[in-house]
mmCIF file of C-alpha atoms in Angstrom:
data_model
loop_
_atom_site.group_PDB
_atom_site.id
_atom_site.type_symbol
_atom_site.label_atom_id
_atom_site.label_comp_id
_atom_site.label_asym_id
_atom_site.label_seq_id
_atom_site.Cartn_x
_atom_site.Cartn_y
_atom_site.Cartn_z
ATOM 1 C CA MET A 1 -16.525 234.067 312.256
ATOM 2 C CA VAL A 2 -17.329 233.887 308.566
ATOM 3 C CA LEU A 3 -15.676 231.161 306.504
ATOM 4 C CA ASP A 4 -14.556 231.924 302.914
ATOM 5 C CA ALA A 5 -14.727 229.173 300.365
ATOM 6 C CA ASP A 6 -11.039 228.768 300.550
ATOM 7 C CA GLN A 7 -10.918 228.509 304.351
ATOM 8 C CA HIS A 8 -13.697 226.056 304.898
ATOM 9 C CA ALA A 9 -12.098 222.791 305.977
ATOM 10 C CA ARG A 10 -12.929 219.862 303.662
ATOM 11 C CA SER A 11 -10.520 217.153 304.596
ATOM 12 C CA SER A 12 -12.796 215.180 306.895
ATOM 13 C CA ALA A 13 -16.179 213.543 306.144
ATOM 14 C CA GLN A 14 -17.125 213.394 309.771
ATOM 15 C CA PRO A 15 -19.630 216.142 311.254
ATOM 16 C CA SER A 16 -17.796 218.708 313.388
ATOM 17 C CA ALA A 17 -19.789 219.821 316.258
ATOM 18 C CA GLY A 18 -17.526 222.805 317.224
ATOM 19 C CA ALA A 19 -17.109 224.505 313.946
ATOM 20 C CA THR A 20 -19.208 227.288 312.303
ATOM 21 C CA PRO A 21 -22.421 225.488 311.166
ATOM 22 C CA ALA A 22 -22.729 224.693 307.533
ATOM 23 C CA VAL A 23 -26.363 225.793 307.793
ATOM 24 C CA GLU A 24 -28.155 227.618 310.606
ATOM 25 C CA VAL A 25 -31.873 228.283 310.381
ATOM 26 C CA SER A 26 -33.221 230.546 313.092
ATOM 27 C CA ASP A 27 -36.936 231.076 313.923
ATOM 28 C CA LEU A 28 -37.772 231.131 310.194
ATOM 29 C CA VAL A 29 -41.314 232.208 309.298
ATOM 30 C CA VAL A 30 -42.549 232.143 305.597
ATOM 31 C CA ARG A 31 -46.034 233.114 304.501
ATOM 32 C CA TYR A 32 -47.980 233.006 301.156
ATOM 33 C CA GLY A 33 -50.619 235.445 301.730
ATOM 34 C CA ASP A 34 -52.416 234.405 304.784
ATOM 35 C CA PHE A 35 -51.092 230.900 304.741
ATOM 36 C CA VAL A 36 -48.174 230.267 307.032
ATOM 37 C CA ALA A 37 -45.988 227.771 305.150
ATOM 38 C CA VAL A 38 -43.153 227.827 307.720
ATOM 39 C CA ASP A 39 -43.688 228.771 311.310
ATOM 40 C CA GLY A 40 -40.756 229.249 313.605
ATOM 41 C CA VAL A 41 -38.440 226.705 312.102
ATOM 42 C CA SER A 42 -34.789 226.353 313.615
ATOM 43 C CA PHE A 43 -32.184 223.768 312.996
ATOM 44 C CA HIS A 44 -28.498 223.567 312.202
ATOM 45 C CA VAL A 45 -26.286 221.423 309.930
ATOM 46 C CA ARG A 46 -22.795 220.681 310.912
ATOM 47 C CA PRO A 47 -19.812 220.851 308.619
ATOM 48 C CA GLY A 48 -19.454 217.387 306.979
ATOM 49 C CA GLU A 49 -22.865 216.267 308.267
ATOM 50 C CA VAL A 50 -25.755 214.623 306.151
ATOM 51 C CA PHE A 51 -28.939 216.228 307.648
ATOM 52 C CA GLY A 52 -32.375 214.988 306.555
ATOM 53 C CA LEU A 53 -35.375 217.263 306.505
ATOM 54 C CA LEU A 54 -38.342 214.888 306.509
ATOM 55 C CA GLY A 55 -42.056 215.375 306.362
ATOM 56 C CA PRO A 56 -45.301 214.955 304.478
ATOM 57 C CA ASN A 57 -46.211 216.951 301.327
ATOM 58 C CA GLY A 58 -46.906 220.487 302.276
ATOM 59 C CA ALA A 59 -44.831 220.345 305.435
ATOM 60 C CA GLY A 60 -42.718 223.314 304.447
ATOM 61 C CA LYS A 61 -39.472 221.425 303.475
ATOM 62 C CA THR A 62 -39.015 222.870 299.928
ATOM 63 C CA THR A 63 -40.070 226.450 301.332
ATOM 64 C CA VAL A 64 -37.072 226.277 303.680
ATOM 65 C CA ILE A 65 -34.821 225.020 300.809
ATOM 66 C CA ARG A 66 -35.937 227.950 298.752
ATOM 67 C CA VAL A 67 -34.941 230.312 301.575
ATOM 68 C CA LEU A 68 -31.560 228.686 301.915
ATOM 69 C CA THR A 69 -30.864 229.005 298.207
ATOM 70 C CA GLY A 70 -31.909 232.650 298.110
ATOM 71 C CA LEU A 71 -35.061 232.036 295.998
ATOM 72 C CA LEU A 72 -37.483 233.232 298.826
ATOM 73 C CA ASN A 73 -37.294 235.882 301.490
ATOM 74 C CA PRO A 74 -38.851 235.065 304.908
ATOM 75 C CA VAL A 75 -41.193 237.266 306.839
ATOM 76 C CA SER A 76 -38.979 236.953 309.871
ATOM 77 C CA GLY A 77 -36.128 234.849 311.191
ATOM 78 C CA GLY A 78 -33.211 234.052 309.006
ATOM 79 C CA ALA A 79 -30.747 231.567 307.669
ATOM 80 C CA ARG A 80 -26.938 231.485 307.503
ATOM 81 C CA ALA A 81 -24.533 229.320 305.568
ATOM 82 C CA PHE A 82 -21.057 229.054 306.943
ATOM 83 C CA GLY A 83 -21.653 232.307 308.779
ATOM 84 C CA LEU A 84 -23.028 234.202 305.768
ATOM 85 C CA ASP A 85 -26.427 235.606 305.903
ATOM 86 C CA VAL A 86 -28.397 234.060 303.066
ATOM 87 C CA ALA A 87 -30.558 237.159 302.394
ATOM 88 C CA ARG A 88 -27.669 239.742 302.637
ATOM 89 C CA ASP A 89 -24.958 237.715 301.057
ATOM 90 C CA THR A 90 -26.943 235.533 298.495
ATOM 91 C CA MET A 91 -24.259 235.458 295.816
ATOM 92 C CA ARG A 92 -21.541 234.356 298.089
ATOM 93 C CA VAL A 93 -23.617 231.760 299.559
ATOM 94 C CA ARG A 94 -24.611 230.531 296.090
ATOM 95 C CA ARG A 95 -20.966 230.115 295.232
ATOM 96 C CA LEU A 96 -20.598 227.723 298.225
ATOM 97 C CA THR A 97 -23.730 225.714 297.417
ATOM 98 C CA GLY A 98 -24.825 222.972 294.923
ATOM 99 C CA TYR A 99 -28.670 222.515 294.582
ATOM 100 C CA VAL A 100 -30.522 219.710 292.964
ATOM 101 C CA PRO A 101 -34.184 220.789 292.987
ATOM 102 C CA GLN A 102 -37.360 218.756 292.866
ATOM 103 C CA GLN A 103 -38.306 220.326 289.429
ATOM 104 C CA LEU A 104 -36.238 219.155 286.310
ATOM 105 C CA SER A 105 -33.326 221.449 285.876
ATOM 106 C CA ILE A 106 -31.867 220.072 282.663
ATOM 107 C CA ASP A 107 -32.699 220.890 279.048
ATOM 108 C CA ALA A 108 -33.570 217.755 276.807
ATOM 109 C CA GLY A 109 -32.492 219.543 273.717
ATOM 110 C CA LEU A 110 -28.856 220.094 274.888
ATOM 111 C CA SER A 111 -26.125 217.502 275.529
ATOM 112 C CA GLY A 112 -24.970 216.546 278.914
ATOM 113 C CA TRP A 113 -21.842 218.614 278.499
ATOM 114 C CA GLU A 114 -23.870 221.626 277.348
ATOM 115 C CA ASN A 115 -26.171 221.443 280.428
ATOM 116 C CA VAL A 116 -23.219 221.313 282.670
ATOM 117 C CA TRP A 117 -21.550 224.143 280.874
ATOM 118 C CA LEU A 118 -24.623 226.439 281.498
ATOM 119 C CA PHE A 119 -24.428 225.851 285.295
ATOM 120 C CA ALA A 120 -20.671 226.540 285.104
ATOM 121 C CA ARG A 121 -21.471 230.001 283.605
ATOM 122 C CA LEU A 122 -24.273 230.513 286.037
ATOM 123 C CA PHE A 123 -21.955 229.950 289.067
ATOM 124 C CA ASP A 124 -19.334 232.092 287.356
ATOM 125 C CA VAL A 125 -16.727 229.392 287.104
ATOM 126 C CA PRO A 126 -13.505 231.114 285.681
ATOM 127 C CA ARG A 127 -13.315 230.741 281.888
ATOM 128 C CA HIS A 128 -9.899 229.196 281.960
ATOM 129 C CA GLU A 129 -11.052 226.450 284.410
ATOM 130 C CA ARG A 130 -14.489 225.836 282.894
ATOM 131 C CA ASN A 131 -13.771 223.020 280.628
ATOM 132 C CA ALA A 132 -11.722 221.048 283.274
ATOM 133 C CA ARG A 133 -14.344 221.502 285.910
ATOM 134 C CA ILE A 134 -17.036 220.360 283.542
ATOM 135 C CA GLU A 135 -15.070 217.234 282.633
ATOM 136 C CA GLU A 136 -14.390 216.662 286.309
ATOM 137 C CA ALA A 137 -18.120 216.875 287.355
ATOM 138 C CA LEU A 138 -19.177 214.657 284.507
ATOM 139 C CA ASP A 139 -16.482 212.089 285.242
ATOM 140 C CA VAL A 140 -17.307 212.029 288.954
ATOM 141 C CA VAL A 141 -21.022 210.963 288.223
ATOM 142 C CA GLY A 142 -19.960 208.546 285.539
ATOM 143 C CA LEU A 143 -21.290 210.520 282.591
ATOM 144 C CA LEU A 144 -18.282 211.674 280.747
ATOM 145 C CA GLU A 145 -18.610 208.935 277.985
ATOM 146 C CA ALA A 146 -22.235 209.955 277.395
ATOM 147 C CA SER A 147 -21.752 213.686 277.706
ATOM 148 C CA GLN A 148 -22.161 214.492 274.000
ATOM 149 C CA ARG A 149 -25.497 212.598 273.785
ATOM 150 C CA LEU A 150 -28.751 214.888 274.046
ATOM 151 C CA ALA A 151 -29.964 214.829 277.665
ATOM 152 C CA GLY A 152 -33.436 213.901 276.324
ATOM 153 C CA THR A 153 -32.067 210.388 275.551
ATOM 154 C CA TYR A 154 -30.878 209.771 279.101
ATOM 155 C CA SER A 155 -32.500 207.215 281.502
ATOM 156 C CA GLY A 156 -33.912 208.468 284.744
ATOM 157 C CA GLY A 157 -30.883 207.586 286.741
ATOM 158 C CA MET A 158 -28.584 209.411 284.240
ATOM 159 C CA ILE A 159 -30.759 212.485 284.304
ATOM 160 C CA ARG A 160 -30.446 212.709 288.215
ATOM 161 C CA ARG A 161 -26.696 212.142 287.810
ATOM 162 C CA LEU A 162 -26.482 214.848 285.255
ATOM 163 C CA GLU A 163 -28.316 217.186 287.687
ATOM 164 C CA LEU A 164 -25.717 216.190 290.317
ATOM 165 C CA ALA A 165 -22.960 217.052 287.950
ATOM 166 C CA GLN A 166 -24.551 220.520 287.388
ATOM 167 C CA ALA A 167 -24.655 221.003 291.307
ATOM 168 C CA LEU A 168 -21.069 219.884 291.600
ATOM 169 C CA VAL A 169 -19.346 221.947 288.872
ATOM 170 C CA ASN A 170 -18.633 224.864 291.245
ATOM 171 C CA ARG A 171 -17.158 222.526 293.765
ATOM 172 C CA PRO A 172 -19.748 223.304 296.612
ATOM 173 C CA HIS A 173 -19.281 223.158 300.301
ATOM 174 C CA LEU A 174 -22.849 222.500 300.794
ATOM 175 C CA LEU A 175 -24.965 220.138 298.675
ATOM 176 C CA ILE A 176 -28.751 220.608 298.989
ATOM 177 C CA LEU A 177 -30.844 217.859 297.502
ATOM 178 C CA ASP A 178 -34.573 218.177 297.278
ATOM 179 C CA GLU A 179 -36.194 214.703 296.713
ATOM 180 C CA PRO A 180 -33.113 213.692 294.618
ATOM 181 C CA THR A 181 -34.194 210.178 293.891
ATOM 182 C CA ILE A 182 -38.038 210.579 293.317
ATOM 183 C CA GLY A 183 -39.175 208.408 290.466
ATOM 184 C CA LEU A 184 -36.047 206.260 290.229
ATOM 185 C CA ASP A 185 -35.803 202.631 290.378
ATOM 186 C CA PRO A 186 -33.844 201.095 293.383
ATOM 187 C CA LEU A 187 -30.679 200.586 291.257
ATOM 188 C CA ALA A 188 -30.623 204.121 290.042
ATOM 189 C CA ARG A 189 -31.307 205.377 293.609
ATOM 190 C CA ALA A 190 -28.476 203.373 294.928
ATOM 191 C CA SER A 191 -26.174 204.734 292.217
ATOM 192 C CA VAL A 192 -26.960 208.377 293.103
ATOM 193 C CA TRP A 193 -26.392 207.862 296.767
ATOM 194 C CA GLU A 194 -23.087 206.099 296.290
ATOM 195 C CA ARG A 195 -21.718 208.986 294.384
ATOM 196 C CA VAL A 196 -23.089 211.413 296.903
ATOM 197 C CA GLU A 197 -21.481 209.623 299.747
ATOM 198 C CA ALA A 198 -18.146 209.150 297.972
ATOM 199 C CA LEU A 199 -17.982 212.974 297.324
ATOM 200 C CA ARG A 200 -18.841 213.714 300.738
ATOM 201 C CA HIS A 201 -16.024 211.650 302.062
ATOM 202 C CA GLU A 202 -13.590 213.042 299.410
ATOM 203 C CA LEU A 203 -14.427 216.643 299.832
ATOM 204 C CA GLY A 204 -15.906 216.926 303.372
ATOM 205 C CA MET A 205 -19.047 218.341 301.951
ATOM 206 C CA SER A 206 -22.143 219.016 304.109
ATOM 207 C CA VAL A 207 -25.481 217.624 302.660
ATOM 208 C CA LEU A 208 -28.948 218.665 303.330
ATOM 209 C CA LEU A 209 -31.546 216.447 301.824
ATOM 210 C CA THR A 210 -35.230 215.723 301.696
ATOM 211 C CA THR A 211 -36.718 212.414 300.860
ATOM 212 C CA HIS A 212 -39.824 210.179 301.308
ATOM 213 C CA TYR A 213 -37.794 207.034 301.170
ATOM 214 C CA MET A 214 -37.316 206.379 304.977
ATOM 215 C CA GLU A 215 -34.729 203.717 304.373
ATOM 216 C CA GLU A 216 -32.533 206.351 302.524
ATOM 217 C CA ALA A 217 -32.893 208.752 305.460
ATOM 218 C CA ASP A 218 -32.135 205.943 308.037
ATOM 219 C CA GLU A 219 -28.989 204.805 306.294
ATOM 220 C CA LEU A 220 -27.530 208.107 305.129
ATOM 221 C CA CYS A 221 -28.421 210.871 307.685
ATOM 222 C CA HIS A 222 -26.378 211.689 310.823
ATOM 223 C CA ARG A 223 -29.403 213.543 312.018
ATOM 224 C CA ILE A 224 -32.904 214.322 311.038
ATOM 225 C CA ALA A 225 -35.592 216.959 311.605
ATOM 226 C CA VAL A 226 -39.267 215.897 311.113
ATOM 227 C CA MET A 227 -41.429 218.716 309.870
ATOM 228 C CA HIS A 228 -45.232 218.933 309.945
ATOM 229 C CA ARG A 229 -47.552 221.883 309.187
ATOM 230 C CA GLY A 230 -44.667 224.222 308.926
ATOM 231 C CA THR A 231 -42.941 223.421 312.263
ATOM 232 C CA VAL A 232 -40.187 221.072 313.388
ATOM 233 C CA ARG A 233 -41.948 218.394 315.543
ATOM 234 C CA ALA A 234 -38.809 216.397 316.369
ATOM 235 C CA GLU A 235 -35.062 216.274 315.743
ATOM 236 C CA GLY A 236 -32.237 213.857 316.543
ATOM 237 C CA THR A 237 -30.372 211.064 315.210
ATOM 238 C CA PRO A 238 -32.282 208.255 313.586
ATOM 239 C CA HIS A 239 -31.613 206.043 316.422
ATOM 240 C CA GLU A 240 -32.643 208.706 319.087
ATOM 241 C CA LEU A 241 -36.006 209.339 317.143
ATOM 242 C CA LYS A 242 -36.923 205.631 316.807
ATOM 243 C CA VAL A 243 -36.295 205.224 320.698
ATOM 244 C CA ARG A 244 -38.621 208.018 321.348
ATOM 245 C CA VAL A 245 -41.519 206.544 319.504
ATOM 246 C CA ALA A 246 -41.326 202.830 320.523
ATOM 247 C CA GLU A 247 -39.096 199.919 321.151
ATOM 248 C CA ALA A 248 -38.124 198.319 317.732
ATOM 249 C CA ALA A 249 -39.612 201.316 315.881
ATOM 250 C CA THR A 250 -38.592 202.080 312.247
ATOM 251 C CA LEU A 251 -38.058 205.505 310.863
ATOM 252 C CA GLU A 252 -41.353 205.261 309.062
ATOM 253 C CA ASP A 253 -42.929 204.669 312.389
ATOM 254 C CA VAL A 254 -41.281 207.964 313.521
ATOM 255 C CA PHE A 255 -42.478 209.720 310.380
ATOM 256 C CA ARG A 256 -46.126 208.444 311.045
ATOM 257 C CA HIS A 257 -45.959 209.361 314.735
ATOM 258 C CA PHE A 258 -45.042 213.005 314.145
ATOM 259 C CA ALA A 259 -47.336 213.408 310.954
ATOM 260 C CA GLN A 260 -50.158 211.172 311.622
ATOM 261 C CA ASP A 261 -52.816 212.978 309.628
ATOM 262 C CA GLU A 262 -50.747 213.379 306.528
ATOM 263 C CA ALA A 263 -48.545 210.310 306.475
ATOM 264 C CA GLY A 264 -49.001 209.283 302.855
ATOM 265 C CA LEU A 265 -45.518 208.413 301.509
ATOM 266 C CA GLU A 266 -44.558 209.005 297.829
ATOM 267 C CA GLY A 267 -43.619 205.978 295.725
ATOM 268 C CA GLY A 268 -40.364 205.872 293.792
ATOM 269 C CA GLY A 269 -41.795 204.280 290.626
ATOM 270 C CA GLU A 270 -40.640 201.192 288.962
ATOM 271 C CA GLY A 271 -38.183 200.711 286.095
ATOM 272 C CA HIS A 272 -35.280 202.783 284.946
ATOM 273 C CA GLY A 273 -37.403 205.322 283.376
ATOM 274 C CA SER A 274 -36.618 208.241 281.026
ATOM 275 C CA PHE A 275 -36.436 211.906 280.884
ATOM 276 C CA ARG A 276 -40.242 212.035 280.113
ATOM 277 C CA ASP A 277 -41.012 209.687 283.085
ATOM 278 C CA VAL A 278 -38.998 211.751 285.564
ATOM 279 C CA ARG A 279 -40.444 215.000 284.291
ATOM 280 C CA SER A 280 -44.028 213.742 284.705
ATOM 281 C CA THR A 281 -43.305 212.332 288.305
ATOM 282 C CA ARG A 282 -41.782 215.564 289.370
ATOM 283 C CA ARG A 283 -44.558 217.724 287.955
ATOM 284 C CA THR A 284 -47.075 215.635 289.958
ATOM 285 C CA ALA A 285 -44.797 215.953 293.072
ATOM 286 C CA GLY A 286 -44.587 219.796 292.477
ATOM 287 C CA ARG A 287 -48.447 220.150 292.442
ATOM 288 C CA VAL A 288 -48.858 218.454 295.770
ATOM 289 C CA GLY A 289 -45.551 219.217 297.596
#
């Protein structure tokens, strides 16, 4: 059964094991020339669940996300969102999805309001609803008062919240976050996650995230898949994965266990940072990710 946006249940923040999966990835294979970036990956995300996709740089996490967002076609296998085939129903899937990429997605020369307005148009938010939706998204992330300022004057935490507002303007059923807190200080990171969790509880949203901060994944995720060299090496709840590795193991131990030869963790950077700081950090991450 395929769920339309209006039919998808959003009243509960608890994962639902029996419903149509929010995301279903089946035997996904993606190649760049002769290089196999994703090799037979399968996993699913339940409605209302926070699912973490972990792994070292180059593991294939962002490639999987690009397939899910319709930016890349696989060689074989496939992906579905709420019963919709991502490759065949790309536009319908995009209307159900909010996406915060690794790469900077805001224009420093535009105001916060104008940046969100562009996404409202991109997602075809009806003209008569547009202003109210933009105001709602900015208010949710705490940027309404700063919305007329140029985005180039925002701190690192404000930038990430603005990108979250962009992703929320179409009221998505699925929120995809690719390294959403990279380059942010601990206070800014906590602020982003508090707002994501509040929205998930309010809207029953499903969340698929990647992060190199193991404490984030441990605290936020209902289930986790650990990727390494284009494959899923382990999947389960944080507790299940830790028990598999050793008594009193941490999620960082799990990460290292399943990706021992590429276990370098990305740092988050100190200080509140700025537009320029975040842009520089993500450019570096994009070159090695």
